[in-house]
Coordinates of C-alpha atoms and ligand atoms in Angstrom, one line a residue:
M1 CA -7.9 -132.9 105.9
K2 CA -9.3 -135.9 104.0
A3 CA -12.9 -137.0 104.6
A4 CA -15.5 -139.1 102.8
V5 CA -18.6 -136.8 102.2
L6 CA -22.0 -137.7 101.1
Y7 CA -23.5 -135.0 98.9
E8 CA -26.5 -136.8 97.2
L9 CA -28.6 -139.6 98.1
N10 CA -27.8 -142.8 96.2
Q11 CA -24.6 -141.5 94.9
P12 CA -21.0 -142.5 95.7
V13 CA -19.4 -141.0 98.7
V14 CA -16.9 -138.5 97.8
V15 CA -13.3 -138.7 99.3
E16 CA -11.8 -135.2 99.1
D17 CA -10.0 -132.6 101.2
I18 CA -12.3 -130.4 103.5
D19 CA -11.7 -127.7 105.9
M20 CA -12.0 -128.3 109.6
E21 CA -12.2 -125.6 112.4
G22 CA -10.8 -126.1 115.8
P23 CA -12.7 -127.1 118.9
K24 CA -15.1 -124.9 120.6
E25 CA -16.4 -124.8 124.1
G26 CA -16.7 -128.4 125.2
E27 CA -15.3 -129.9 122.1
V28 CA -12.5 -132.2 121.4
V29 CA -10.4 -132.9 118.2
V30 CA -9.8 -136.7 117.7
K31 CA -7.1 -138.0 115.1
V32 CA -9.0 -140.9 113.9
A33 CA -7.1 -144.2 113.6
A34 CA -9.7 -146.5 112.4
T35 CA -13.4 -146.6 111.5
G36 CA -15.7 -149.5 111.0
V37 CA -18.0 -149.6 108.1
C38 CA -21.4 -149.6 109.5
H39 CA -24.8 -150.2 107.8
S40 CA -26.3 -147.1 109.5
C41 CA -24.0 -145.0 107.2
H42 CA -25.4 -146.8 104.1
H43 CA -28.9 -146.3 105.3
V44 CA -28.0 -142.4 104.9
V45 CA -26.8 -143.0 101.6
T46 CA -30.1 -144.6 100.7
G47 CA -32.1 -142.0 102.4
N48 CA -33.7 -144.8 104.7
I49 CA -32.3 -142.8 107.5
R50 CA -33.0 -139.0 106.8
Y51 CA -30.1 -136.9 107.4
P52 CA -29.1 -133.3 106.4
L53 CA -26.6 -133.2 103.5
P54 CA -23.7 -132.9 102.7
V55 CA -22.6 -135.0 105.6
V56 CA -19.1 -136.7 106.6
L57 CA -20.2 -140.3 107.3
G58 CA -18.7 -142.6 109.9
D59 CA -20.3 -143.6 113.3
E60 CA -17.8 -146.3 114.5
G61 CA -14.5 -145.0 115.3
A62 CA -11.5 -144.7 117.7
G63 CA -8.5 -142.5 117.9
V64 CA -6.2 -140.1 119.8
V65 CA -7.4 -136.9 121.3
E66 CA -5.5 -134.3 119.5
E67 CA -6.7 -131.0 121.0
V68 CA -9.4 -130.0 123.5
G69 CA -11.5 -126.7 123.6
P70 CA -12.3 -124.4 126.5
G71 CA -14.0 -126.1 129.5
V72 CA -13.1 -129.8 128.6
T73 CA -12.6 -131.9 131.8
L74 CA -13.3 -135.4 130.7
V75 CA -10.3 -136.0 128.3
K76 CA -6.9 -134.5 127.6
P77 CA -4.5 -134.5 124.5
G78 CA -3.0 -137.9 124.1
D79 CA -5.9 -139.8 125.5
H80 CA -7.1 -142.7 123.5
V81 CA -10.8 -142.6 123.1
I82 CA -13.8 -144.6 121.4
L83 CA -16.1 -142.3 119.7
S84 CA -19.7 -142.6 121.1
W85 CA -22.6 -141.5 119.1
V86 CA -24.6 -140.4 122.0
P87 CA -22.9 -137.7 124.0
S88 CA -24.8 -138.2 127.1
C89 CA -25.2 -135.1 129.1
G90 CA -25.2 -136.9 132.6
H91 CA -28.0 -134.9 134.0
C92 CA -31.3 -135.3 132.1
V93 CA -34.1 -137.5 133.2
Y94 CA -32.9 -140.6 131.3
C95 CA -29.1 -140.1 132.2
T96 CA -29.9 -139.8 135.9
Q97 CA -32.0 -143.0 135.6
G98 CA -29.2 -144.9 134.1
Y99 CA -30.3 -144.7 130.5
P100 CA -27.8 -142.5 129.0
N101 CA -28.2 -144.0 125.5
L102 CA -31.6 -142.2 125.7
C103 CA -30.0 -138.8 126.6
L104 CA -32.5 -136.1 125.9
K105 CA -29.9 -133.5 125.4
A106 CA -28.4 -135.6 122.6
R107 CA -31.7 -136.6 121.1
N108 CA -33.1 -132.9 121.0
S109 CA -30.2 -131.5 119.3
A110 CA -30.2 -130.6 115.5
P111 CA -29.0 -133.7 113.5
G112 CA -25.6 -133.3 111.9
R113 CA -24.7 -130.3 114.1
L114 CA -22.6 -130.0 117.3
F115 CA -24.4 -128.5 120.5
D116 CA -24.0 -125.0 119.4
G117 CA -26.1 -125.7 116.3
T118 CA -23.2 -125.3 113.8
T119 CA -20.6 -127.6 112.1
R120 CA -16.8 -127.7 112.2
F121 CA -16.5 -128.9 108.7
T122 CA -16.8 -126.9 105.5
K123 CA -15.9 -127.0 101.9
N124 CA -15.4 -123.8 100.0
G125 CA -17.2 -122.1 102.9
R126 CA -20.4 -124.4 102.8
P127 CA -21.1 -126.3 105.9
I128 CA -20.8 -130.0 105.9
H129 CA -22.6 -131.9 108.5
H130 CA -21.2 -134.4 111.2
F131 CA -22.9 -137.9 111.0
A132 CA -24.2 -139.1 114.4
W133 CA -21.7 -136.8 116.3
V134 CA -18.9 -139.1 115.3
A135 CA -18.2 -138.4 111.7
S136 CA -15.3 -140.8 111.7
F137 CA -14.8 -141.2 107.9
A138 CA -12.2 -138.5 108.3
E139 CA -8.6 -138.1 109.3
Y140 CA -9.8 -135.9 112.1
S141 CA -13.2 -135.2 113.7
V142 CA -14.6 -132.6 116.2
I143 CA -16.8 -134.2 118.7
P144 CA -18.4 -133.2 122.0
Q145 CA -16.3 -134.2 124.9
E146 CA -19.3 -136.5 126.1
S147 CA -18.7 -138.5 123.0
A148 CA -15.1 -139.3 123.8
I149 CA -15.0 -142.4 125.9
P150 CA -11.4 -142.9 127.3
I151 CA -10.0 -146.3 127.1
D152 CA -6.7 -148.1 128.0
K153 CA -3.7 -147.2 125.6
E154 CA -2.8 -150.9 125.4
I155 CA -5.9 -151.9 123.5
P156 CA -5.3 -151.5 119.7
L157 CA -7.4 -148.7 118.4
D158 CA -8.5 -150.6 115.2
K159 CA -10.1 -153.3 117.4
A160 CA -11.5 -150.5 119.8
A161 CA -13.2 -148.7 117.0
L162 CA -15.7 -151.6 116.5
V163 CA -17.0 -151.0 120.2
G164 CA -18.1 -147.6 119.0
C165 CA -21.1 -149.1 117.4
S166 CA -21.6 -152.7 116.3
V167 CA -20.0 -154.5 119.2
T168 CA -22.0 -152.3 121.9
T169 CA -25.2 -152.4 119.9
G170 CA -25.2 -156.3 119.5
V171 CA -23.5 -157.6 122.6
C172 CA -25.2 -155.0 125.0
A173 CA -28.5 -155.7 123.4
V174 CA -28.2 -159.3 124.7
I175 CA -26.7 -158.3 128.0
N176 CA -28.4 -155.1 128.9
T177 CA -31.7 -154.8 126.9
A178 CA -32.9 -158.4 126.9
Q179 CA -30.9 -159.7 129.9
V180 CA -30.4 -163.2 128.4
R181 CA -30.4 -165.9 130.9
P182 CA -27.9 -168.8 131.0
G183 CA -29.5 -171.9 129.4
S184 CA -31.8 -170.1 127.2
S185 CA -32.5 -170.3 123.5
V186 CA -31.8 -167.3 121.3
V187 CA -32.7 -166.6 117.6
V188 CA -31.0 -164.0 115.6
F189 CA -32.4 -162.7 112.3
G190 CA -29.3 -161.2 110.4
A191 CA -25.6 -162.4 110.6
G192 CA -24.1 -159.1 109.7
G193 CA -22.0 -156.7 111.8
I194 CA -24.8 -156.5 114.6
G195 CA -26.1 -160.0 114.3
L196 CA -22.6 -161.6 114.8
N197 CA -22.2 -159.4 117.9
V198 CA -25.8 -160.7 119.2
I199 CA -24.5 -164.3 118.8
Q200 CA -21.3 -163.6 120.7
G201 CA -23.2 -161.7 123.3
A202 CA -25.5 -164.8 123.6
V203 CA -22.5 -167.1 124.1
I204 CA -21.1 -164.7 126.7
A205 CA -24.6 -164.7 128.6
G206 CA -24.6 -168.5 128.5
A207 CA -27.3 -169.3 126.0
E208 CA -27.7 -172.9 125.3
R209 CA -29.1 -172.7 121.9
I210 CA -28.2 -170.0 119.3
I211 CA -29.9 -170.0 116.0
A212 CA -28.8 -167.7 113.3
V213 CA -31.1 -166.9 110.3
D214 CA -29.7 -165.2 107.1
L215 CA -30.2 -165.4 103.4
L216 CA -26.5 -166.0 102.6
D217 CA -24.5 -169.0 103.5
T218 CA -21.3 -166.9 103.7
K219 CA -22.9 -165.2 106.6
L220 CA -24.2 -168.2 108.2
E221 CA -20.7 -169.7 108.2
M222 CA -19.4 -166.5 110.0
A223 CA -22.5 -167.0 112.4
R224 CA -21.2 -170.5 113.2
Q225 CA -17.6 -169.2 113.9
F226 CA -19.1 -166.7 116.3
G227 CA -21.0 -169.4 118.3
A228 CA -24.3 -170.0 116.6
T229 CA -25.1 -173.6 117.4
H230 CA -27.7 -173.8 114.5
T231 CA -28.1 -171.9 111.1
I232 CA -31.2 -171.4 108.9
N233 CA -31.0 -170.1 105.2
A234 CA -34.3 -168.3 105.0
S235 CA -34.0 -168.3 101.2
E236 CA -34.3 -171.9 101.2
I237 CA -36.7 -172.8 104.0
E238 CA -39.4 -171.0 106.2
P239 CA -37.6 -170.2 109.3
I240 CA -40.3 -170.1 111.9
E241 CA -41.2 -173.8 111.6
V242 CA -37.4 -174.9 112.0
I243 CA -37.1 -172.5 114.9
Q244 CA -40.0 -174.3 116.5
S245 CA -38.7 -177.7 115.9
L246 CA -35.4 -176.7 117.5
T247 CA -37.1 -175.2 120.6
D248 CA -39.4 -178.2 121.7
G249 CA -42.2 -176.7 119.6
L250 CA -42.4 -173.6 122.0
G251 CA -40.4 -171.0 120.1
A252 CA -37.3 -169.4 121.5
D253 CA -36.9 -167.5 124.6
Y254 CA -35.3 -164.5 122.9
A255 CA -35.4 -163.3 119.1
F256 CA -33.3 -160.5 118.1
E257 CA -33.9 -158.6 114.8
A258 CA -30.9 -157.3 113.5
I259 CA -31.7 -156.3 109.9
G260 CA -34.5 -153.7 109.8
T261 CA -37.1 -155.1 107.6
R262 CA -40.8 -155.5 108.0
V263 CA -40.7 -159.2 107.4
T264 CA -37.9 -159.8 109.9
F265 CA -39.5 -157.6 112.6
E266 CA -42.7 -159.8 112.4
Q267 CA -40.6 -163.0 112.2
A268 CA -39.0 -162.2 115.4
V269 CA -42.3 -161.9 117.2
R270 CA -43.5 -165.3 115.7
A271 CA -40.1 -167.0 116.7
I272 CA -40.6 -166.6 120.4
R273 CA -42.5 -168.6 123.0
N274 CA -45.0 -167.4 125.6
R275 CA -43.2 -165.0 127.9
G276 CA -40.5 -164.7 125.4
K277 CA -38.8 -161.4 124.3
A278 CA -38.5 -160.1 120.7
I279 CA -35.9 -157.4 120.5
W280 CA -35.9 -155.2 117.4
I281 CA -32.4 -153.6 117.1
G282 CA -32.5 -153.0 113.2
V283 CA -33.5 -149.5 111.9
A284 CA -37.2 -149.5 111.9
P285 CA -38.8 -150.1 108.4
R286 CA -40.8 -147.3 107.1
E287 CA -43.8 -149.4 106.5
P288 CA -46.7 -150.6 108.9
L289 CA -46.5 -154.0 110.2
A290 CA -49.0 -156.6 109.1
M291 CA -49.2 -158.3 112.6
E292 CA -52.4 -159.1 114.5
A293 CA -52.4 -157.8 118.2
G294 CA -53.1 -161.4 119.0
A295 CA -49.5 -162.4 117.8
L296 CA -48.4 -161.0 121.3
G297 CA -50.9 -163.3 123.3
G298 CA -49.1 -165.5 125.8
E299 CA -47.5 -162.4 127.4
K300 CA -45.1 -162.0 124.7
M301 CA -42.9 -158.9 124.9
V302 CA -41.4 -156.8 122.2
M303 CA -38.5 -154.3 123.1
T304 CA -36.4 -152.0 120.9
S305 CA -32.8 -151.6 121.6
A306 CA -31.0 -148.4 121.2
Y307 CA -27.2 -148.7 121.4
G308 CA -27.7 -151.9 123.3
S309 CA -29.2 -149.9 126.4
A310 CA -25.5 -149.1 126.7
R311 CA -23.8 -146.8 129.3
P312 CA -20.9 -146.2 127.0
R313 CA -18.6 -144.9 129.9
V314 CA -19.3 -148.2 131.8
D315 CA -20.0 -150.7 129.1
M316 CA -17.2 -149.9 126.5
P317 CA -14.3 -150.4 128.9
R318 CA -16.0 -153.4 130.2
L319 CA -16.5 -155.0 126.7
L320 CA -12.7 -154.2 126.0
A321 CA -11.9 -156.1 129.3
L322 CA -13.8 -159.0 127.9
Y323 CA -11.7 -158.7 124.7
R324 CA -8.6 -158.8 126.7
A325 CA -9.8 -161.7 128.6
G326 CA -10.3 -163.6 125.4
V327 CA -13.9 -163.8 125.8
L328 CA -15.1 -161.2 123.3
K329 CA -13.8 -161.4 119.5
L330 CA -12.9 -158.4 118.0
D331 CA -9.9 -159.4 115.7
E332 CA -12.3 -162.1 113.9
L333 CA -14.8 -159.5 113.1
I334 CA -12.4 -157.6 111.0
T335 CA -12.4 -159.6 107.7
R336 CA -11.0 -156.9 105.4
T337 CA -9.4 -153.4 105.8
Y338 CA -9.4 -150.5 103.5
Q339 CA -8.1 -147.1 102.7
L340 CA -10.6 -144.2 103.0
E341 CA -10.6 -143.9 99.3
E342 CA -12.0 -147.4 99.1
V343 CA -15.1 -146.5 101.1
N344 CA -17.6 -147.2 98.3
D345 CA -16.0 -150.5 97.7
A346 CA -16.4 -151.2 101.4
F347 CA -20.2 -150.5 101.3
D348 CA -20.6 -152.8 98.3
H349 CA -18.8 -155.7 100.2
M350 CA -20.9 -155.1 103.3
L351 CA -23.9 -155.2 101.2
N352 CA -23.2 -158.5 99.3
G353 CA -22.2 -160.1 102.7
E354 CA -18.5 -160.5 101.9
V355 CA -17.3 -159.2 105.1
A356 CA -18.2 -159.6 108.9
R357 CA -16.9 -156.0 109.3
G358 CA -14.9 -153.8 106.8
L359 CA -12.4 -151.4 108.6
I360 CA -11.0 -148.2 107.3
R361 CA -7.4 -147.7 108.7
F362 CA -5.8 -144.2 108.6
Ligands
ZN1 ZN1 -23.2 -148.1 113.3
ZN2 ZN1 -28.7 -136.8 129.4

């Protein structure tokens, strides 16, 4: 079967035929219908996220269950599923407290391998790793049954795929992590795949003012389409002063960082008012911050958000219900579709801001 494999850092991803073993205990084979092209995968390409190589990338997918291994009870062949990159165990300390996004079993497991410590992908006998449990840049993937989130068969799978990562990460960071209140002011640093979903989450939460900050006018135009009330091009103007002037000189109630740079992590803190919340969603930069502790004076709060504090089995079907109700935009996120062979082009278009979301269809 065909898959997109990263062999070496900062090299193009190789699309080729690889071998796949059938499912073992508790595992499921999914025929992937579509997969979004996410920045996390590109972080693996650059080494910003350290991951064992070679690896089948892809962390945002949906498909149909093709086969189940022994002991599988959560899904059956024919089920339509979103692939969750946290296979929550349901009984660790975090799962039982309602934070399955922080599941200890998933986090303590060796990266790139399934729960038994091995991979199902090989090429000429050499193991190939699975990215983030999902490995959806492939015609088929083997995942733990806990990563298969059943959804209504009426939802188009190409739209559902986006809920596997960017939509959940962005919308649920607003609704679950920050718990944005109606009438509040929200700033979003970065109007890419995550940032646009923060914006539509803020619309759903009833934010009065939604200020998008980016360096590219093309992305700021998309931000307005998704509900930003104000946009700031930070390559032309210092954003913090503008944010102050748009929020009665106080700063915003909430600032979401959706890029993953030191500068924007710090700007998110400087953008909030007293008692405000800065929510860091982007992959943490590998350099120390240059903030003084006093920057948090006035009871400011900083939170990180992992997978939007989502409970995938609850929140993913809920997001699809919002889509069906016309409240959540999914169709509009997909600005370009690709064949798997075009995956490197898809990365380029994501990096230069041409697309809200690129989607690979099988
Ligand atoms: Zn992702
Ligand atoms: Zn758990």
